[in-house]
PDB file of C-alpha atoms in Angstrom:
ATOM      1  CA  UNK A   1      11.261 -34.686 -32.882  1.00  0.00           C
ATOM      2  CA  UNK A   2      10.246 -33.023 -29.666  1.00  0.00           C
ATOM      3  CA  UNK A   3       9.588 -29.345 -29.081  1.00  0.00           C
ATOM      4  CA  UNK A   4      11.873 -27.227 -26.922  1.00  0.00           C
ATOM      5  CA  UNK A   5       8.899 -26.021 -24.864  1.00  0.00           C
ATOM      6  CA  UNK A   6       8.132 -28.126 -21.789  1.00  0.00           C
ATOM      7  CA  UNK A   7       5.158 -30.498 -22.366  1.00  0.00           C
ATOM      8  CA  UNK A   8       3.233 -28.930 -19.468  1.00  0.00           C
ATOM      9  CA  UNK A   9       3.628 -25.510 -21.087  1.00  0.00           C
ATOM     10  CA  UNK A  10       2.535 -26.958 -24.438  1.00  0.00           C
ATOM     11  CA  UNK A  11      -0.617 -28.245 -22.751  1.00  0.00           C
ATOM     12  CA  UNK A  12      -1.246 -24.932 -20.963  1.00  0.00           C
ATOM     13  CA  UNK A  13      -0.899 -22.857 -24.118  1.00  0.00           C
ATOM     14  CA  UNK A  14      -2.368 -25.200 -26.725  1.00  0.00           C
ATOM     15  CA  UNK A  15      -3.412 -28.805 -26.144  1.00  0.00           C
ATOM     16  CA  UNK A  16      -5.515 -28.329 -23.008  1.00  0.00           C
ATOM     17  CA  UNK A  17      -6.457 -24.692 -23.606  1.00  0.00           C
ATOM     18  CA  UNK A  18     -10.003 -24.037 -24.735  1.00  0.00           C
ATOM     19  CA  UNK A  19     -12.347 -21.111 -25.161  1.00  0.00           C
ATOM     20  CA  UNK A  20     -13.991 -20.514 -21.783  1.00  0.00           C
ATOM     21  CA  UNK A  21     -17.719 -19.878 -21.641  1.00  0.00           C
ATOM     22  CA  UNK A  22     -18.118 -19.443 -17.878  1.00  0.00           C
ATOM     23  CA  UNK A  23     -15.842 -17.858 -15.301  1.00  0.00           C
ATOM     24  CA  UNK A  24     -15.432 -17.694 -11.540  1.00  0.00           C
ATOM     25  CA  UNK A  25     -15.744 -14.304  -9.860  1.00  0.00           C
ATOM     26  CA  UNK A  26     -12.014 -14.227  -9.013  1.00  0.00           C
ATOM     27  CA  UNK A  27     -10.765 -10.840 -10.249  1.00  0.00           C
ATOM     28  CA  UNK A  28      -8.162 -10.358 -12.958  1.00  0.00           C
ATOM     29  CA  UNK A  29      -5.703  -7.792 -11.631  1.00  0.00           C
ATOM     30  CA  UNK A  30      -4.009  -4.918 -13.406  1.00  0.00           C
ATOM     31  CA  UNK A  31      -0.716  -6.629 -12.558  1.00  0.00           C
ATOM     32  CA  UNK A  32      -1.802  -9.760 -14.444  1.00  0.00           C
ATOM     33  CA  UNK A  33      -2.811  -7.714 -17.496  1.00  0.00           C
ATOM     34  CA  UNK A  34       0.497  -5.818 -17.351  1.00  0.00           C
ATOM     35  CA  UNK A  35       2.422  -9.112 -17.206  1.00  0.00           C
ATOM     36  CA  UNK A  36       0.444 -10.445 -20.187  1.00  0.00           C
ATOM     37  CA  UNK A  37       1.236  -7.339 -22.229  1.00  0.00           C
ATOM     38  CA  UNK A  38       4.889  -7.309 -21.167  1.00  0.00           C
ATOM     39  CA  UNK A  39       5.208 -10.847 -22.548  1.00  0.00           C
ATOM     40  CA  UNK A  40       3.224 -10.601 -25.767  1.00  0.00           C
ATOM     41  CA  UNK A  41       4.517  -7.207 -26.905  1.00  0.00           C
ATOM     42  CA  UNK A  42       7.578  -9.049 -28.210  1.00  0.00           C
ATOM     43  CA  UNK A  43       5.575 -11.031 -30.777  1.00  0.00           C
ATOM     44  CA  UNK A  44       6.586  -9.976 -34.306  1.00  0.00           C
ATOM     45  CA  UNK A  45       4.645  -7.613 -36.547  1.00  0.00           C
ATOM     46  CA  UNK A  46       5.652  -6.250 -39.957  1.00  0.00           C
ATOM     47  CA  UNK A  47       7.854  -3.152 -39.567  1.00  0.00           C
ATOM     48  CA  UNK A  48       7.295  -3.564 -35.811  1.00  0.00           C
ATOM     49  CA  UNK A  49       3.946  -1.819 -36.403  1.00  0.00           C
ATOM     50  CA  UNK A  50       2.404  -2.979 -33.129  1.00  0.00           C
ATOM     51  CA  UNK A  51      -1.082  -1.729 -34.121  1.00  0.00           C
ATOM     52  CA  UNK A  52      -3.054  -3.603 -31.433  1.00  0.00           C
ATOM     53  CA  UNK A  53      -4.899  -1.400 -28.957  1.00  0.00           C
ATOM     54  CA  UNK A  54      -6.758  -2.785 -25.934  1.00  0.00           C
ATOM     55  CA  UNK A  55      -9.749  -1.366 -24.093  1.00  0.00           C
ATOM     56  CA  UNK A  56     -10.270  -3.061 -20.713  1.00  0.00           C
ATOM     57  CA  UNK A  57     -13.902  -3.101 -19.598  1.00  0.00           C
ATOM     58  CA  UNK A  58     -14.079  -3.378 -15.800  1.00  0.00           C
ATOM     59  CA  UNK A  59     -16.856  -1.106 -14.580  1.00  0.00           C
ATOM     60  CA  UNK A  60     -20.501  -2.121 -14.331  1.00  0.00           C
ATOM     61  CA  UNK A  61     -21.425   0.851 -16.505  1.00  0.00           C
ATOM     62  CA  UNK A  62     -18.868  -0.093 -19.169  1.00  0.00           C
ATOM     63  CA  UNK A  63     -20.011  -3.712 -19.053  1.00  0.00           C
ATOM     64  CA  UNK A  64     -23.628  -2.678 -19.594  1.00  0.00           C
ATOM     65  CA  UNK A  65     -22.613  -0.529 -22.566  1.00  0.00           C
ATOM     66  CA  UNK A  66     -20.652  -3.431 -24.063  1.00  0.00           C
ATOM     67  CA  UNK A  67     -23.167  -6.215 -23.478  1.00  0.00           C
ATOM     68  CA  UNK A  68     -25.872  -4.499 -25.516  1.00  0.00           C
ATOM     69  CA  UNK A  69     -23.596  -4.704 -28.588  1.00  0.00           C
ATOM     70  CA  UNK A  70     -22.842  -8.408 -28.155  1.00  0.00           C
ATOM     71  CA  UNK A  71     -24.663 -11.178 -30.015  1.00  0.00           C
ATOM     72  CA  UNK A  72     -27.419 -12.710 -27.905  1.00  0.00           C
ATOM     73  CA  UNK A  73     -25.481 -15.907 -27.131  1.00  0.00           C
ATOM     74  CA  UNK A  74     -22.413 -13.946 -26.011  1.00  0.00           C
ATOM     75  CA  UNK A  75     -24.202 -11.584 -23.631  1.00  0.00           C
ATOM     76  CA  UNK A  76     -24.364 -13.749 -20.473  1.00  0.00           C
ATOM     77  CA  UNK A  77     -20.677 -14.694 -20.511  1.00  0.00           C
ATOM     78  CA  UNK A  78     -19.592 -11.127 -21.284  1.00  0.00           C
ATOM     79  CA  UNK A  79     -21.800  -9.845 -18.465  1.00  0.00           C
ATOM     80  CA  UNK A  80     -20.213 -12.205 -15.920  1.00  0.00           C
ATOM     81  CA  UNK A  81     -16.532 -12.500 -16.932  1.00  0.00           C
ATOM     82  CA  UNK A  82     -14.194 -10.837 -14.405  1.00  0.00           C
ATOM     83  CA  UNK A  83     -12.534  -8.799 -17.159  1.00  0.00           C
ATOM     84  CA  UNK A  84     -13.372  -8.113 -20.786  1.00  0.00           C
ATOM     85  CA  UNK A  85     -10.906  -6.770 -23.341  1.00  0.00           C
ATOM     86  CA  UNK A  86     -11.874  -5.129 -26.610  1.00  0.00           C
ATOM     87  CA  UNK A  87      -9.012  -5.724 -29.037  1.00  0.00           C
ATOM     88  CA  UNK A  88      -8.768  -3.181 -31.844  1.00  0.00           C
ATOM     89  CA  UNK A  89      -6.512  -2.223 -34.736  1.00  0.00           C
ATOM     90  CA  UNK A  90      -5.109   1.312 -34.723  1.00  0.00           C
ATOM     91  CA  UNK A  91      -5.302   2.502 -38.328  1.00  0.00           C
ATOM     92  CA  UNK A  92      -3.007   5.410 -37.477  1.00  0.00           C
ATOM     93  CA  UNK A  93      -0.265   3.113 -36.125  1.00  0.00           C
ATOM     94  CA  UNK A  94       2.206   4.703 -38.542  1.00  0.00           C
ATOM     95  CA  UNK A  95       2.488   7.750 -36.269  1.00  0.00           C
ATOM     96  CA  UNK A  96       4.426   5.544 -33.818  1.00  0.00           C
ATOM     97  CA  UNK A  97       6.790   4.079 -36.436  1.00  0.00           C
ATOM     98  CA  UNK A  98       9.619   6.612 -35.973  1.00  0.00           C
ATOM     99  CA  UNK A  99       9.886   5.429 -32.341  1.00  0.00           C
ATOM    100  CA  UNK A 100       9.154   1.746 -33.033  1.00  0.00           C
ATOM    101  CA  UNK A 101      11.413   1.477 -36.087  1.00  0.00           C
ATOM    102  CA  UNK A 102      14.219   3.972 -35.321  1.00  0.00           C
ATOM    103  CA  UNK A 103      16.608   2.494 -37.906  1.00  0.00           C
ATOM    104  CA  UNK A 104      14.037   3.106 -40.696  1.00  0.00           C
ATOM    105  CA  UNK A 105      11.840   6.077 -39.678  1.00  0.00           C
ATOM    106  CA  UNK A 106      11.038   6.910 -43.300  1.00  0.00           C
ATOM    107  CA  UNK A 107       8.857   3.769 -43.451  1.00  0.00           C
ATOM    108  CA  UNK A 108       6.043   5.872 -41.984  1.00  0.00           C
ATOM    109  CA  UNK A 109       5.679   7.933 -45.170  1.00  0.00           C
ATOM    110  CA  UNK A 110       7.285   5.569 -47.661  1.00  0.00           C
ATOM    111  CA  UNK A 111       4.889   2.671 -47.079  1.00  0.00           C
ATOM    112  CA  UNK A 112       1.977   3.894 -44.963  1.00  0.00           C
ATOM    113  CA  UNK A 113       1.006   7.337 -46.234  1.00  0.00           C
ATOM    114  CA  UNK A 114      -2.323   6.079 -47.625  1.00  0.00           C
ATOM    115  CA  UNK A 115      -5.177   5.103 -45.304  1.00  0.00           C
ATOM    116  CA  UNK A 116      -6.296   1.940 -47.197  1.00  0.00           C
ATOM    117  CA  UNK A 117      -2.749   0.553 -46.985  1.00  0.00           C
ATOM    118  CA  UNK A 118      -2.654   1.296 -43.254  1.00  0.00           C
ATOM    119  CA  UNK A 119      -6.046  -0.314 -42.635  1.00  0.00           C
ATOM    120  CA  UNK A 120      -4.968  -3.509 -44.395  1.00  0.00           C
ATOM    121  CA  UNK A 121      -1.642  -3.642 -42.547  1.00  0.00           C
ATOM    122  CA  UNK A 122      -3.222  -2.770 -39.199  1.00  0.00           C
ATOM    123  CA  UNK A 123      -5.904  -5.448 -39.559  1.00  0.00           C
ATOM    124  CA  UNK A 124      -3.432  -8.218 -40.324  1.00  0.00           C
ATOM    125  CA  UNK A 125      -0.814  -7.267 -37.764  1.00  0.00           C
ATOM    126  CA  UNK A 126      -3.253  -6.469 -34.958  1.00  0.00           C
ATOM    127  CA  UNK A 127      -4.873  -9.876 -35.582  1.00  0.00           C
ATOM    128  CA  UNK A 128      -1.434 -11.441 -35.097  1.00  0.00           C
ATOM    129  CA  UNK A 129      -1.095  -9.521 -31.845  1.00  0.00           C
ATOM    130  CA  UNK A 130      -4.586 -10.581 -30.772  1.00  0.00           C
ATOM    131  CA  UNK A 131      -3.489 -14.208 -31.133  1.00  0.00           C
ATOM    132  CA  UNK A 132      -0.395 -13.457 -29.055  1.00  0.00           C
ATOM    133  CA  UNK A 133      -2.669 -11.821 -26.469  1.00  0.00           C
ATOM    134  CA  UNK A 134      -4.801 -14.954 -26.161  1.00  0.00           C
ATOM    135  CA  UNK A 135      -1.661 -17.077 -25.689  1.00  0.00           C
ATOM    136  CA  UNK A 136      -0.465 -14.565 -23.088  1.00  0.00           C
ATOM    137  CA  UNK A 137      -3.737 -14.870 -21.175  1.00  0.00           C
ATOM    138  CA  UNK A 138      -3.218 -18.633 -21.121  1.00  0.00           C
ATOM    139  CA  UNK A 139       0.415 -18.200 -20.025  1.00  0.00           C
ATOM    140  CA  UNK A 140      -0.887 -16.203 -17.050  1.00  0.00           C
ATOM    141  CA  UNK A 141      -2.921 -19.248 -15.994  1.00  0.00           C
ATOM    142  CA  UNK A 142      -6.182 -17.636 -17.061  1.00  0.00           C
ATOM    143  CA  UNK A 143      -8.785 -18.649 -19.604  1.00  0.00           C
ATOM    144  CA  UNK A 144      -9.712 -16.556 -22.630  1.00  0.00           C
ATOM    145  CA  UNK A 145     -13.052 -16.458 -24.369  1.00  0.00           C
ATOM    146  CA  UNK A 146     -12.436 -14.657 -27.685  1.00  0.00           C
ATOM    147  CA  UNK A 147     -15.549 -13.680 -29.641  1.00  0.00           C
ATOM    148  CA  UNK A 148     -16.391 -11.940 -32.898  1.00  0.00           C
ATOM    149  CA  UNK A 149     -20.153 -12.135 -32.391  1.00  0.00           C
ATOM    150  CA  UNK A 150     -20.970  -8.467 -31.820  1.00  0.00           C
ATOM    151  CA  UNK A 151     -22.006  -5.295 -33.611  1.00  0.00           C
ATOM    152  CA  UNK A 152     -18.689  -3.830 -34.835  1.00  0.00           C
ATOM    153  CA  UNK A 153     -20.120  -0.401 -35.657  1.00  0.00           C
ATOM    154  CA  UNK A 154     -21.791  -0.213 -32.252  1.00  0.00           C
ATOM    155  CA  UNK A 155     -18.617  -1.137 -30.381  1.00  0.00           C
ATOM    156  CA  UNK A 156     -16.544   1.245 -32.471  1.00  0.00           C
ATOM    157  CA  UNK A 157     -18.929   4.128 -31.746  1.00  0.00           C
ATOM    158  CA  UNK A 158     -19.306   3.252 -28.062  1.00  0.00           C
ATOM    159  CA  UNK A 159     -15.662   2.566 -27.141  1.00  0.00           C
ATOM    160  CA  UNK A 160     -13.344   3.563 -29.985  1.00  0.00           C
ATOM    161  CA  UNK A 161     -13.174   6.157 -32.737  1.00  0.00           C
ATOM    162  CA  UNK A 162     -12.938   6.250 -36.507  1.00  0.00           C
ATOM    163  CA  UNK A 163      -9.225   5.447 -36.395  1.00  0.00           C
ATOM    164  CA  UNK A 164      -9.685   2.164 -34.513  1.00  0.00           C
ATOM    165  CA  UNK A 165     -11.337  -0.980 -35.873  1.00  0.00           C
ATOM    166  CA  UNK A 166     -12.598  -3.595 -33.391  1.00  0.00           C
ATOM    167  CA  UNK A 167     -11.204  -7.091 -34.020  1.00  0.00           C
ATOM    168  CA  UNK A 168     -12.606  -9.163 -31.182  1.00  0.00           C
ATOM    169  CA  UNK A 169     -13.893  -9.123 -27.643  1.00  0.00           C
ATOM    170  CA  UNK A 170     -12.102 -11.395 -25.164  1.00  0.00           C
ATOM    171  CA  UNK A 171     -13.592 -12.506 -21.854  1.00  0.00           C
ATOM    172  CA  UNK A 172     -10.817 -13.211 -19.348  1.00  0.00           C
ATOM    173  CA  UNK A 173     -10.722 -15.016 -16.006  1.00  0.00           C
ATOM    174  CA  UNK A 174     -10.496 -18.325 -14.188  1.00  0.00           C
ATOM    175  CA  UNK A 175     -12.774 -20.909 -15.811  1.00  0.00           C
ATOM    176  CA  UNK A 176     -16.040 -21.543 -13.998  1.00  0.00           C
ATOM    177  CA  UNK A 177     -18.301 -24.567 -13.856  1.00  0.00           C
ATOM    178  CA  UNK A 178     -18.968 -26.265 -17.182  1.00  0.00           C
ATOM    179  CA  UNK A 179     -16.716 -23.730 -18.880  1.00  0.00           C
ATOM    180  CA  UNK A 180     -15.861 -25.902 -21.869  1.00  0.00           C
ATOM    181  CA  UNK A 181     -17.765 -27.146 -24.865  1.00  0.00           C
ATOM    182  CA  UNK A 182     -16.528 -30.521 -26.178  1.00  0.00           C
ATOM    183  CA  UNK A 183     -13.275 -30.208 -28.110  1.00  0.00           C
ATOM    184  CA  UNK A 184     -13.969 -29.775 -31.830  1.00  0.00           C
ATOM    185  CA  UNK A 185     -11.930 -31.731 -34.392  1.00  0.00           C
ATOM    186  CA  UNK A 186      -8.823 -30.299 -36.014  1.00  0.00           C
ATOM    187  CA  UNK A 187      -7.407 -30.865 -39.490  1.00  0.00           C
ATOM    188  CA  UNK A 188      -4.504 -33.289 -39.784  1.00  0.00           C
ATOM    189  CA  UNK A 189      -0.988 -32.283 -40.792  1.00  0.00           C
ATOM    190  CA  UNK A 190      -1.501 -33.782 -44.276  1.00  0.00           C
ATOM    191  CA  UNK A 191      -4.716 -31.834 -44.773  1.00  0.00           C
ATOM    192  CA  UNK A 192      -2.984 -28.541 -44.048  1.00  0.00           C
ATOM    193  CA  UNK A 193       0.624 -28.807 -45.177  1.00  0.00           C
ATOM    194  CA  UNK A 194       1.782 -29.146 -48.775  1.00  0.00           C
ATOM    195  CA  UNK A 195       5.408 -29.511 -49.744  1.00  0.00           C
ATOM    196  CA  UNK A 196       6.509 -28.376 -53.200  1.00  0.00           C
TER     197      UNK A 196
END
């Protein structure tokens, strides 16, 4: 059975897409980032929580502040990517629920009054949105280099606050020379899927 999505789009989003490790110096525009968000904001989250928050690092000063919190192997690519996004979970997402879930505004207090519950929900649902974000970057014809090799406490202190938990840092741009490592293996359908 074939997929409804055009094979070229399947390749762009999945089969040919890889984590980029080098980038050209072609800028990533605000319009491109807006188009990415306008597409991926429709990806589902529980209770329409939408807890993902994005910090775009464009300035040289911001880049310098970020690079010092990256793992050694991630510093050169983060220093040279045209745009870097810090993706974070908003642990106070519930404050937006009356607007995001107008047919069930009581969900804010009924389910998310306690901080540990919010942190768990925000982490899971913002991670879903981070995956949508990466697919959106690819849909824009750009390459994404998502990374979790960094000092979370340092990034939180430097760019966020106590209500936001960093999830990943994503380098964004057109792939440069020798951008790709060899494709790593994937598990087969039978290794992953069980029918009961």
